[in-house]
């Protein structure tokens, strides 16, 4: 940047430093991608663990070269995270999700996401207040403290499931039930945490009245509905524009740019209106993959599918790399190191509370969900429940970033109580991600044994990218015909049935979609020619 | 953003303002894309003109609603521009360029870019110093002034050629000679302007010695060679990695992420080493499209081609939108409006000097280039020279941003001389882009009459995106066989001949490329399946 910027009028060291750190980050991202590829066959490593370890290693090197002063080269910037890194991750999640499985398990997902989060929140926050009182580590601001607890919500979905897809252990094809449960839980949970946080800031916790609770429930449903509707509306608008303008016959670049800008617009509009941007952009992704994606040309289909996925992939690695690097920052450890045993005790207690909090809602709620499932095949088995419990432990990119942002605000590390809280959080994050990440693959293999039905070994040879494209470009997979498995009296079946009729008769003729695209359905040649 | 950021710890108005402005910008970008599509058939409008006009309109509305205080909502940020917006534009230019034509006309391009820029610089700067002295508009800092003049260098290439490709007037298929000349001139010119600027800052202009000039020439060649080599080296490295690791069999997302990160790395490394980032990332794009692109899977090919193009497309619209919006900023006009006639006079003089400066090198250098071209078909005709002269007038996204950055640095608008300079620049930018942009399409149609050989009308029906993909996915177009048109004694022919032998025997076996990819050449099916 020197030549560029000096040419423009001479810049000092801050800009040079930012070029240095960006270059270093790009090199580290590249090494994560390459090492992640080399270790893809490994039974233990996932890309997030690699990124964390590389971050830790780099942090150590920086620490040694700067004389134990600083281990991170970029200051955490919530604008960078919430405006640039997060939206592509969540949009891509919605864009690639198996819609049918997601909506089939919608009630269970909401149950986990809403009720489960609240149970977990209550156990972790009340438990840790009692325990920390016993440890006597200084006064914590209660509001801040509760807000920080949001981190322990189970947003373990994105990077976790993505990586397990890569590992071909837990994927949408072989274990659709588990995938959609763990995955959907994380997305719905975001709306819950927005409402919880706002509620905690507004209401006096010592005076919990029934009116307060009613208002809280009302708030939640309002936020959930408006965020979802906004996302769907923007998605439908993009489908309508692309269908009406017949972009398909003119320019792939324009179509891809339009889809990208529309997705981004949905997120920004939601944040502007104080809604849950995560929920909005997720449902925008679902609407776009159901309607818009079918209206564009063949090469736009391939491009949007893979460009969004690649963008999300890089963003996730970036976050884990940052966390690994920042974990060694000295300032945080200075205060905590005065009382090492308190630190170990508090980390251990936090970890136990997190495990307990998850167990307290996964097992009861799964039993509850099973009551509504008639066929035995649909029921969530105990082994699957264990996987859901364990899988949610691994913090996703989003929850890690939330925790960091909350606990490392300037000045906070000066208080001993906060310092202990921050360092405990770092220890829990590293433990759940590195140890948990290393153990998850073997655990799932042990419990679910996906290779017992090795008759479909041909299918599991498909690479993840193949699996992404195949069902979407051929009409065989995920066929949305009216022939549905299951009991005709099943309520899910009926809802789905009426939705299909509504979709075919009203939605698709207006907004396009499979079979209603403005151009003839893409033949194989089209993908190449256009 | 409110919910997200307040949840994280309460933010004030600056972040809210940034969400407002980002949302507005996304909406404006979307309207540019849609309106650009609707007016695609028009003979007059190009996307850059539309973006400028929408920017002007929005600026007027903001001006009226804020009570004549401010017309722009984002402050110009050179980090945003040079780190995020510029690299994708230039990389995409290198990635999509017709390599054969570019290298065939390489000497003419360097002649325009280097010698032409210097002639133009000398005429404009010396001429305007004399003329401004006559107008008596206050003292301009000579160094700053010269640096600002860099704007008038002919970097008219990118958005100009891109839009003309869209309009199917000047494109790589029908007018390859003109395209590569106008286009290449802009890229080579960047290295010249870096060297010129550094030279002006270092040397005393009043003591020009032969040693100074020699050092200047040496500097230029050093910068040109090292920047090019760095770009090619990073491109080859990416090809080697992807070939060796056989990514193609595993993940499209990883391949696309790797290509994107590598391209970005080349730019950042160049800036870190004080080289010309534009030149480096351009040649990295060329190397990647020659080697790396052939080593990846079918869907990665489609995705990289279109994702990079879409990214570049959005960046360019963004810059023009900003310029249109910023042109109405009141502060700049406050000082200049005290002497309206001086403003008109100086704008007119600047415009004349720019026209003269371009004419002074395009026509003589074209004649010089023609001396080395043996066959009459290869010669640059007078009509083509007029198009080159006119086309370069339209400022590309890059030069517009350079000029803004230079002249709108804080405090500069306080001096009357600078205010006149800034407002004159804005007038020239708007005139050359809007008027020039409107007239270019008819001018080219009139002079070159591309439809006189309407036998190939089938070919011109291909949409731009088709044209991008077709030659790259089929082996017929741009066939890189050893059968070459032209005289066997032609020096270009010989150089190209030896390059082909070297490429086939050493480069491609090591780095992959057409016919040497690690996987079997992609059949049509592969694009869909992978």
PDB file of C-alpha atoms in Angstrom, chain B residues 177-425:
ATOM      1  CA  UNK B 177      -6.739  -4.482 -31.680  1.00  0.00           C
ATOM      2  CA  UNK B 178      -8.497  -1.392 -30.322  1.00  0.00           C
ATOM      3  CA  UNK B 179      -9.630  -3.196 -27.216  1.00  0.00           C
ATOM      4  CA  UNK B 180      -6.181  -4.355 -26.213  1.00  0.00           C
ATOM      5  CA  UNK B 181      -4.581  -0.985 -27.003  1.00  0.00           C
ATOM      6  CA  UNK B 182      -6.987   1.159 -25.002  1.00  0.00           C
ATOM      7  CA  UNK B 183      -7.150  -1.392 -22.262  1.00  0.00           C
ATOM      8  CA  UNK B 184      -3.463  -2.183 -21.924  1.00  0.00           C
ATOM      9  CA  UNK B 185      -2.516   1.484 -21.980  1.00  0.00           C
ATOM     10  CA  UNK B 186      -4.370   2.019 -18.723  1.00  0.00           C
ATOM     11  CA  UNK B 187      -2.664  -0.836 -16.910  1.00  0.00           C
ATOM     12  CA  UNK B 188       0.881   0.016 -17.958  1.00  0.00           C
ATOM     13  CA  UNK B 189       0.170   3.631 -17.141  1.00  0.00           C
ATOM     14  CA  UNK B 190      -0.153   2.819 -13.450  1.00  0.00           C
ATOM     15  CA  UNK B 191       3.492   1.866 -13.158  1.00  0.00           C
ATOM     16  CA  UNK B 192       4.424   5.078 -14.952  1.00  0.00           C
ATOM     17  CA  UNK B 193       2.416   7.214 -12.584  1.00  0.00           C
ATOM     18  CA  UNK B 194       3.939   5.525  -9.507  1.00  0.00           C
ATOM     19  CA  UNK B 195       7.427   6.224 -10.842  1.00  0.00           C
ATOM     20  CA  UNK B 196       6.572   9.765 -11.931  1.00  0.00           C
ATOM     21  CA  UNK B 197       5.067  10.613  -8.590  1.00  0.00           C
ATOM     22  CA  UNK B 198       8.002   9.220  -6.644  1.00  0.00           C
ATOM     23  CA  UNK B 199      10.433  10.985  -8.974  1.00  0.00           C
ATOM     24  CA  UNK B 200       8.677  14.311  -8.505  1.00  0.00           C
ATOM     25  CA  UNK B 201       8.692  13.971  -4.755  1.00  0.00           C
ATOM     26  CA  UNK B 202      12.370  13.004  -4.620  1.00  0.00           C
ATOM     27  CA  UNK B 203      14.047  15.137  -7.214  1.00  0.00           C
ATOM     28  CA  UNK B 204      14.436  18.830  -7.583  1.00  0.00           C
ATOM     29  CA  UNK B 205      12.635  19.622 -10.794  1.00  0.00           C
ATOM     30  CA  UNK B 206      14.676  22.741 -11.411  1.00  0.00           C
ATOM     31  CA  UNK B 207      17.880  20.684 -11.688  1.00  0.00           C
ATOM     32  CA  UNK B 208      17.125  18.037 -14.272  1.00  0.00           C
ATOM     33  CA  UNK B 209      20.384  16.282 -15.077  1.00  0.00           C
ATOM     34  CA  UNK B 210      21.051  13.334 -17.333  1.00  0.00           C
ATOM     35  CA  UNK B 211      21.834  11.251 -14.232  1.00  0.00           C
ATOM     36  CA  UNK B 212      18.365  12.045 -12.887  1.00  0.00           C
ATOM     37  CA  UNK B 213      16.743  11.013 -16.112  1.00  0.00           C
ATOM     38  CA  UNK B 214      18.771   7.802 -16.241  1.00  0.00           C
ATOM     39  CA  UNK B 215      17.811   7.008 -12.666  1.00  0.00           C
ATOM     40  CA  UNK B 216      14.197   7.675 -13.538  1.00  0.00           C
ATOM     41  CA  UNK B 217      14.305   5.311 -16.516  1.00  0.00           C
ATOM     42  CA  UNK B 218      16.105   2.686 -14.412  1.00  0.00           C
ATOM     43  CA  UNK B 219      13.516   3.057 -11.661  1.00  0.00           C
ATOM     44  CA  UNK B 220      10.725   2.600 -14.107  1.00  0.00           C
ATOM     45  CA  UNK B 221      12.109  -0.614 -15.571  1.00  0.00           C
ATOM     46  CA  UNK B 222      12.916  -1.985 -12.130  1.00  0.00           C
ATOM     47  CA  UNK B 223       9.388  -1.303 -10.904  1.00  0.00           C
ATOM     48  CA  UNK B 224       7.781  -2.618 -14.047  1.00  0.00           C
ATOM     49  CA  UNK B 225       9.793  -5.848 -14.063  1.00  0.00           C
ATOM     50  CA  UNK B 226       9.558  -6.649 -10.350  1.00  0.00           C
ATOM     51  CA  UNK B 227       5.819  -5.925 -10.213  1.00  0.00           C
ATOM     52  CA  UNK B 228       5.169  -8.110 -13.227  1.00  0.00           C
ATOM     53  CA  UNK B 229       7.372 -10.930 -11.966  1.00  0.00           C
ATOM     54  CA  UNK B 230       5.725 -10.875  -8.535  1.00  0.00           C
ATOM     55  CA  UNK B 231       2.276 -11.126 -10.101  1.00  0.00           C
ATOM     56  CA  UNK B 232       3.302 -13.981 -12.387  1.00  0.00           C
ATOM     57  CA  UNK B 233       5.072 -15.764  -9.507  1.00  0.00           C
ATOM     58  CA  UNK B 234       1.985 -15.660  -7.255  1.00  0.00           C
ATOM     59  CA  UNK B 235      -0.188 -16.811 -10.159  1.00  0.00           C
ATOM     60  CA  UNK B 236       2.160 -19.726 -10.898  1.00  0.00           C
ATOM     61  CA  UNK B 237       2.332 -20.626  -7.214  1.00  0.00           C
ATOM     62  CA  UNK B 238      -1.470 -20.867  -7.055  1.00  0.00           C
ATOM     63  CA  UNK B 239      -1.465 -23.049 -10.199  1.00  0.00           C
ATOM     64  CA  UNK B 240       1.216 -25.316  -8.716  1.00  0.00           C
ATOM     65  CA  UNK B 241      -0.580 -25.716  -5.375  1.00  0.00           C
ATOM     66  CA  UNK B 242      -3.922 -26.498  -6.965  1.00  0.00           C
ATOM     67  CA  UNK B 243      -2.313 -28.929  -9.408  1.00  0.00           C
ATOM     68  CA  UNK B 244      -0.285 -30.756  -6.752  1.00  0.00           C
ATOM     69  CA  UNK B 245      -3.052 -30.974  -4.179  1.00  0.00           C
ATOM     70  CA  UNK B 246      -5.626 -32.140  -6.715  1.00  0.00           C
ATOM     71  CA  UNK B 247      -8.244 -29.893  -5.201  1.00  0.00           C
ATOM     72  CA  UNK B 248     -10.363 -30.524  -8.240  1.00  0.00           C
ATOM     73  CA  UNK B 249     -11.533 -33.838  -6.900  1.00  0.00           C
ATOM     74  CA  UNK B 250     -12.663 -32.460  -3.576  1.00  0.00           C
ATOM     75  CA  UNK B 251     -14.094 -29.027  -3.141  1.00  0.00           C
ATOM     76  CA  UNK B 252     -15.100 -26.227  -5.429  1.00  0.00           C
ATOM     77  CA  UNK B 253     -15.474 -23.819  -2.521  1.00  0.00           C
ATOM     78  CA  UNK B 254     -11.917 -24.418  -1.399  1.00  0.00           C
ATOM     79  CA  UNK B 255     -10.577 -23.871  -4.916  1.00  0.00           C
ATOM     80  CA  UNK B 256     -12.486 -20.642  -5.375  1.00  0.00           C
ATOM     81  CA  UNK B 257     -11.418 -19.411  -1.926  1.00  0.00           C
ATOM     82  CA  UNK B 258      -7.797 -20.238  -2.754  1.00  0.00           C
ATOM     83  CA  UNK B 259      -7.888 -18.378  -6.070  1.00  0.00           C
ATOM     84  CA  UNK B 260      -9.515 -15.361  -4.455  1.00  0.00           C
ATOM     85  CA  UNK B 261      -7.034 -15.264  -1.566  1.00  0.00           C
ATOM     86  CA  UNK B 262      -4.035 -15.737  -3.867  1.00  0.00           C
ATOM     87  CA  UNK B 263      -5.108 -12.872  -6.108  1.00  0.00           C
ATOM     88  CA  UNK B 264      -5.544 -10.660  -3.096  1.00  0.00           C
ATOM     89  CA  UNK B 265      -2.192 -11.763  -1.708  1.00  0.00           C
ATOM     90  CA  UNK B 266      -0.392 -10.679  -4.880  1.00  0.00           C
ATOM     91  CA  UNK B 267      -1.822  -7.170  -4.573  1.00  0.00           C
ATOM     92  CA  UNK B 268      -1.034  -6.842  -0.871  1.00  0.00           C
ATOM     93  CA  UNK B 269       2.499  -8.168  -1.308  1.00  0.00           C
ATOM     94  CA  UNK B 270       3.170  -5.656  -4.073  1.00  0.00           C
ATOM     95  CA  UNK B 271       1.945  -2.786  -1.934  1.00  0.00           C
ATOM     96  CA  UNK B 272       3.974  -4.089   0.997  1.00  0.00           C
ATOM     97  CA  UNK B 273       7.111  -4.076  -1.170  1.00  0.00           C
ATOM     98  CA  UNK B 274       6.373  -0.590  -2.587  1.00  0.00           C
ATOM     99  CA  UNK B 275       5.708  -1.946  -6.055  1.00  0.00           C
ATOM    100  CA  UNK B 276       2.772  -1.217  -8.343  1.00  0.00           C
ATOM    101  CA  UNK B 277      -0.085  -3.306  -6.949  1.00  0.00           C
ATOM    102  CA  UNK B 278      -2.191  -2.677 -10.040  1.00  0.00           C
ATOM    103  CA  UNK B 279       0.458  -4.090 -12.364  1.00  0.00           C
ATOM    104  CA  UNK B 280       1.086  -7.073 -10.077  1.00  0.00           C
ATOM    105  CA  UNK B 281      -2.531  -8.083  -9.640  1.00  0.00           C
ATOM    106  CA  UNK B 282      -3.129  -7.610 -13.361  1.00  0.00           C
ATOM    107  CA  UNK B 283      -0.343 -10.019 -14.307  1.00  0.00           C
ATOM    108  CA  UNK B 284      -1.402 -12.375 -11.524  1.00  0.00           C
ATOM    109  CA  UNK B 285      -4.817 -12.440 -13.219  1.00  0.00           C
ATOM    110  CA  UNK B 286      -3.214 -13.255 -16.573  1.00  0.00           C
ATOM    111  CA  UNK B 287      -1.092 -16.067 -15.093  1.00  0.00           C
ATOM    112  CA  UNK B 288      -4.102 -17.456 -13.231  1.00  0.00           C
ATOM    113  CA  UNK B 289      -6.299 -17.515 -16.305  1.00  0.00           C
ATOM    114  CA  UNK B 290      -3.501 -19.225 -18.296  1.00  0.00           C
ATOM    115  CA  UNK B 291      -2.552 -21.888 -15.728  1.00  0.00           C
ATOM    116  CA  UNK B 292      -4.599 -22.031 -12.523  1.00  0.00           C
ATOM    117  CA  UNK B 293      -7.969 -21.752 -14.206  1.00  0.00           C
ATOM    118  CA  UNK B 294      -7.332 -24.907 -16.218  1.00  0.00           C
ATOM    119  CA  UNK B 295      -6.401 -26.905 -13.111  1.00  0.00           C
ATOM    120  CA  UNK B 296      -9.687 -26.475 -11.251  1.00  0.00           C
ATOM    121  CA  UNK B 297     -12.978 -28.304 -11.580  1.00  0.00           C
ATOM    122  CA  UNK B 298     -15.699 -27.347 -14.038  1.00  0.00           C
ATOM    123  CA  UNK B 299     -17.900 -25.604 -11.522  1.00  0.00           C
ATOM    124  CA  UNK B 300     -14.897 -23.721 -10.125  1.00  0.00           C
ATOM    125  CA  UNK B 301     -14.187 -22.494 -13.648  1.00  0.00           C
ATOM    126  CA  UNK B 302     -17.695 -21.103 -14.067  1.00  0.00           C
ATOM    127  CA  UNK B 303     -17.779 -19.731 -10.516  1.00  0.00           C
ATOM    128  CA  UNK B 304     -14.392 -17.983 -10.621  1.00  0.00           C
ATOM    129  CA  UNK B 305     -15.089 -16.490 -14.040  1.00  0.00           C
ATOM    130  CA  UNK B 306     -18.411 -14.973 -13.054  1.00  0.00           C
ATOM    131  CA  UNK B 307     -17.863 -14.250  -9.367  1.00  0.00           C
ATOM    132  CA  UNK B 308     -14.765 -12.150 -10.099  1.00  0.00           C
ATOM    133  CA  UNK B 309     -16.606 -10.339 -12.900  1.00  0.00           C
ATOM    134  CA  UNK B 310     -19.622  -9.622 -10.700  1.00  0.00           C
ATOM    135  CA  UNK B 311     -17.401  -8.379  -7.872  1.00  0.00           C
ATOM    136  CA  UNK B 312     -15.579  -6.021 -10.239  1.00  0.00           C
ATOM    137  CA  UNK B 313     -18.883  -4.861 -11.720  1.00  0.00           C
ATOM    138  CA  UNK B 314     -20.265  -3.864  -8.301  1.00  0.00           C
ATOM    139  CA  UNK B 315     -17.026  -2.116  -7.302  1.00  0.00           C
ATOM    140  CA  UNK B 316     -17.047   0.021 -10.443  1.00  0.00           C
ATOM    141  CA  UNK B 317     -20.673   1.079 -10.052  1.00  0.00           C
ATOM    142  CA  UNK B 318     -19.920   1.920  -6.423  1.00  0.00           C
ATOM    143  CA  UNK B 319     -17.129   4.312  -7.379  1.00  0.00           C
ATOM    144  CA  UNK B 320     -19.164   6.168 -10.001  1.00  0.00           C
ATOM    145  CA  UNK B 321     -22.124   6.401  -7.666  1.00  0.00           C
ATOM    146  CA  UNK B 322     -19.886   7.957  -5.044  1.00  0.00           C
ATOM    147  CA  UNK B 323     -18.411  10.452  -7.494  1.00  0.00           C
ATOM    148  CA  UNK B 324     -21.845  11.555  -8.667  1.00  0.00           C
ATOM    149  CA  UNK B 325     -23.001  12.020  -5.085  1.00  0.00           C
ATOM    150  CA  UNK B 326     -19.888  13.826  -3.958  1.00  0.00           C
ATOM    151  CA  UNK B 327     -19.859  16.259  -6.878  1.00  0.00           C
ATOM    152  CA  UNK B 328     -22.553  18.362  -5.232  1.00  0.00           C
ATOM    153  CA  UNK B 329     -20.748  18.723  -1.925  1.00  0.00           C
ATOM    154  CA  UNK B 330     -21.196  22.363  -0.941  1.00  0.00           C
ATOM    155  CA  UNK B 331     -17.887  23.040   0.771  1.00  0.00           C
ATOM    156  CA  UNK B 332     -15.988  22.656  -2.460  1.00  0.00           C
ATOM    157  CA  UNK B 333     -18.202  25.044  -4.352  1.00  0.00           C
ATOM    158  CA  UNK B 334     -18.282  27.716  -1.663  1.00  0.00           C
ATOM    159  CA  UNK B 335     -14.885  29.174  -2.520  1.00  0.00           C
ATOM    160  CA  UNK B 336     -15.097  28.542  -6.218  1.00  0.00           C
ATOM    161  CA  UNK B 337     -18.441  30.310  -6.525  1.00  0.00           C
ATOM    162  CA  UNK B 338     -16.836  33.607  -5.523  1.00  0.00           C
ATOM    163  CA  UNK B 339     -15.288  33.778  -8.978  1.00  0.00           C
ATOM    164  CA  UNK B 340     -17.591  31.896 -11.342  1.00  0.00           C
ATOM    165  CA  UNK B 341     -15.886  33.084 -14.498  1.00  0.00           C
ATOM    166  CA  UNK B 342     -12.488  31.933 -13.317  1.00  0.00           C
ATOM    167  CA  UNK B 343     -14.045  28.545 -12.707  1.00  0.00           C
ATOM    168  CA  UNK B 344     -15.543  28.325 -16.178  1.00  0.00           C
ATOM    169  CA  UNK B 345     -12.296  29.507 -17.728  1.00  0.00           C
ATOM    170  CA  UNK B 346     -10.120  27.084 -15.781  1.00  0.00           C
ATOM    171  CA  UNK B 347     -12.439  24.137 -16.466  1.00  0.00           C
ATOM    172  CA  UNK B 348     -12.456  24.921 -20.150  1.00  0.00           C
ATOM    173  CA  UNK B 349      -8.683  25.287 -20.231  1.00  0.00           C
ATOM    174  CA  UNK B 350      -8.165  22.029 -18.365  1.00  0.00           C
ATOM    175  CA  UNK B 351     -10.491  20.223 -20.752  1.00  0.00           C
ATOM    176  CA  UNK B 352      -8.627  21.641 -23.768  1.00  0.00           C
ATOM    177  CA  UNK B 353      -5.272  20.654 -22.265  1.00  0.00           C
ATOM    178  CA  UNK B 354      -6.493  17.125 -21.628  1.00  0.00           C
ATOM    179  CA  UNK B 355      -7.716  16.826 -25.200  1.00  0.00           C
ATOM    180  CA  UNK B 356      -4.467  18.308 -26.510  1.00  0.00           C
ATOM    181  CA  UNK B 357      -2.309  16.160 -24.243  1.00  0.00           C
ATOM    182  CA  UNK B 358      -3.936  12.992 -25.495  1.00  0.00           C
ATOM    183  CA  UNK B 359      -3.792  14.061 -29.123  1.00  0.00           C
ATOM    184  CA  UNK B 360      -0.087  14.906 -28.739  1.00  0.00           C
ATOM    185  CA  UNK B 361       0.826  11.314 -28.023  1.00  0.00           C
ATOM    186  CA  UNK B 362      -1.887   9.141 -29.586  1.00  0.00           C
ATOM    187  CA  UNK B 363      -1.326  10.253 -33.183  1.00  0.00           C
ATOM    188  CA  UNK B 364       2.505  10.431 -33.287  1.00  0.00           C
ATOM    189  CA  UNK B 365       2.957   7.209 -31.320  1.00  0.00           C
ATOM    190  CA  UNK B 366       0.420   5.372 -33.463  1.00  0.00           C
ATOM    191  CA  UNK B 367       2.404   6.351 -36.562  1.00  0.00           C
ATOM    192  CA  UNK B 368       5.544   5.146 -34.820  1.00  0.00           C
ATOM    193  CA  UNK B 369       3.868   1.837 -33.912  1.00  0.00           C
ATOM    194  CA  UNK B 370       2.676   1.453 -37.502  1.00  0.00           C
ATOM    195  CA  UNK B 371       6.270   1.595 -38.737  1.00  0.00           C
ATOM    196  CA  UNK B 372       6.901  -1.748 -37.013  1.00  0.00           C
ATOM    197  CA  UNK B 373       3.763  -3.396 -38.339  1.00  0.00           C
ATOM    198  CA  UNK B 374       4.413  -5.049 -41.664  1.00  0.00           C
ATOM    199  CA  UNK B 375       0.990  -6.195 -42.834  1.00  0.00           C
ATOM    200  CA  UNK B 376      -1.592  -3.545 -43.686  1.00  0.00           C
ATOM    201  CA  UNK B 377      -4.276  -5.367 -41.696  1.00  0.00           C
ATOM    202  CA  UNK B 378      -2.273  -4.877 -38.539  1.00  0.00           C
ATOM    203  CA  UNK B 379      -1.778  -1.139 -38.896  1.00  0.00           C
ATOM    204  CA  UNK B 380      -3.679   1.249 -36.654  1.00  0.00           C
ATOM    205  CA  UNK B 381      -5.866   3.253 -39.014  1.00  0.00           C
ATOM    206  CA  UNK B 382      -6.583   6.958 -38.531  1.00  0.00           C
ATOM    207  CA  UNK B 383     -10.179   6.211 -37.560  1.00  0.00           C
ATOM    208  CA  UNK B 384      -8.963   3.792 -34.928  1.00  0.00           C
ATOM    209  CA  UNK B 385      -6.539   6.432 -33.652  1.00  0.00           C
ATOM    210  CA  UNK B 386      -9.446   8.848 -33.216  1.00  0.00           C
ATOM    211  CA  UNK B 387     -11.317   6.238 -31.189  1.00  0.00           C
ATOM    212  CA  UNK B 388      -8.250   5.600 -28.987  1.00  0.00           C
ATOM    213  CA  UNK B 389      -7.854   9.343 -28.471  1.00  0.00           C
ATOM    214  CA  UNK B 390     -11.502   9.826 -27.550  1.00  0.00           C
ATOM    215  CA  UNK B 391     -11.911   6.655 -25.521  1.00  0.00           C
ATOM    216  CA  UNK B 392      -9.055   7.498 -23.181  1.00  0.00           C
ATOM    217  CA  UNK B 393     -10.762  10.761 -22.312  1.00  0.00           C
ATOM    218  CA  UNK B 394     -13.385   9.005 -20.297  1.00  0.00           C
ATOM    219  CA  UNK B 395     -11.903   8.651 -16.865  1.00  0.00           C
ATOM    220  CA  UNK B 396     -12.004   5.117 -15.543  1.00  0.00           C
ATOM    221  CA  UNK B 397     -13.034   4.299 -12.021  1.00  0.00           C
ATOM    222  CA  UNK B 398      -9.412   4.273 -10.892  1.00  0.00           C
ATOM    223  CA  UNK B 399      -8.390   7.700 -12.145  1.00  0.00           C
ATOM    224  CA  UNK B 400     -11.572   9.257 -10.797  1.00  0.00           C
ATOM    225  CA  UNK B 401     -10.827   7.862  -7.355  1.00  0.00           C
ATOM    226  CA  UNK B 402      -7.200   9.023  -7.517  1.00  0.00           C
ATOM    227  CA  UNK B 403      -8.267  12.541  -8.370  1.00  0.00           C
ATOM    228  CA  UNK B 404     -10.836  12.687  -5.595  1.00  0.00           C
ATOM    229  CA  UNK B 405      -8.460  11.351  -3.058  1.00  0.00           C
ATOM    230  CA  UNK B 406      -5.825  13.853  -4.068  1.00  0.00           C
ATOM    231  CA  UNK B 407      -7.914  16.982  -4.188  1.00  0.00           C
ATOM    232  CA  UNK B 408     -10.340  16.457  -1.358  1.00  0.00           C
ATOM    233  CA  UNK B 409      -7.860  15.813   1.429  1.00  0.00           C
ATOM    234  CA  UNK B 410      -8.953  17.574   4.579  1.00  0.00           C
ATOM    235  CA  UNK B 411      -8.162  21.260   4.707  1.00  0.00           C
ATOM    236  CA  UNK B 412      -7.418  21.492   1.042  1.00  0.00           C
ATOM    237  CA  UNK B 413     -10.727  23.006   0.135  1.00  0.00           C
ATOM    238  CA  UNK B 414      -9.892  25.992   2.343  1.00  0.00           C
ATOM    239  CA  UNK B 415      -7.443  27.441  -0.198  1.00  0.00           C
ATOM    240  CA  UNK B 416      -9.046  29.248  -3.076  1.00  0.00           C
ATOM    241  CA  UNK B 417      -6.562  27.874  -5.591  1.00  0.00           C
ATOM    242  CA  UNK B 418      -7.259  24.340  -4.504  1.00  0.00           C
ATOM    243  CA  UNK B 419     -11.001  24.927  -4.482  1.00  0.00           C
ATOM    244  CA  UNK B 420     -10.841  26.084  -8.104  1.00  0.00           C
ATOM    245  CA  UNK B 421      -8.710  23.070  -8.969  1.00  0.00           C
ATOM    246  CA  UNK B 422     -11.128  20.655  -7.262  1.00  0.00           C
ATOM    247  CA  UNK B 423     -14.231  22.109  -8.831  1.00  0.00           C
ATOM    248  CA  UNK B 424     -12.574  22.247 -12.262  1.00  0.00           C
ATOM    249  CA  UNK B 425     -11.637  18.610 -11.846  1.00  0.00           C
TER     250      UNK B 425
END
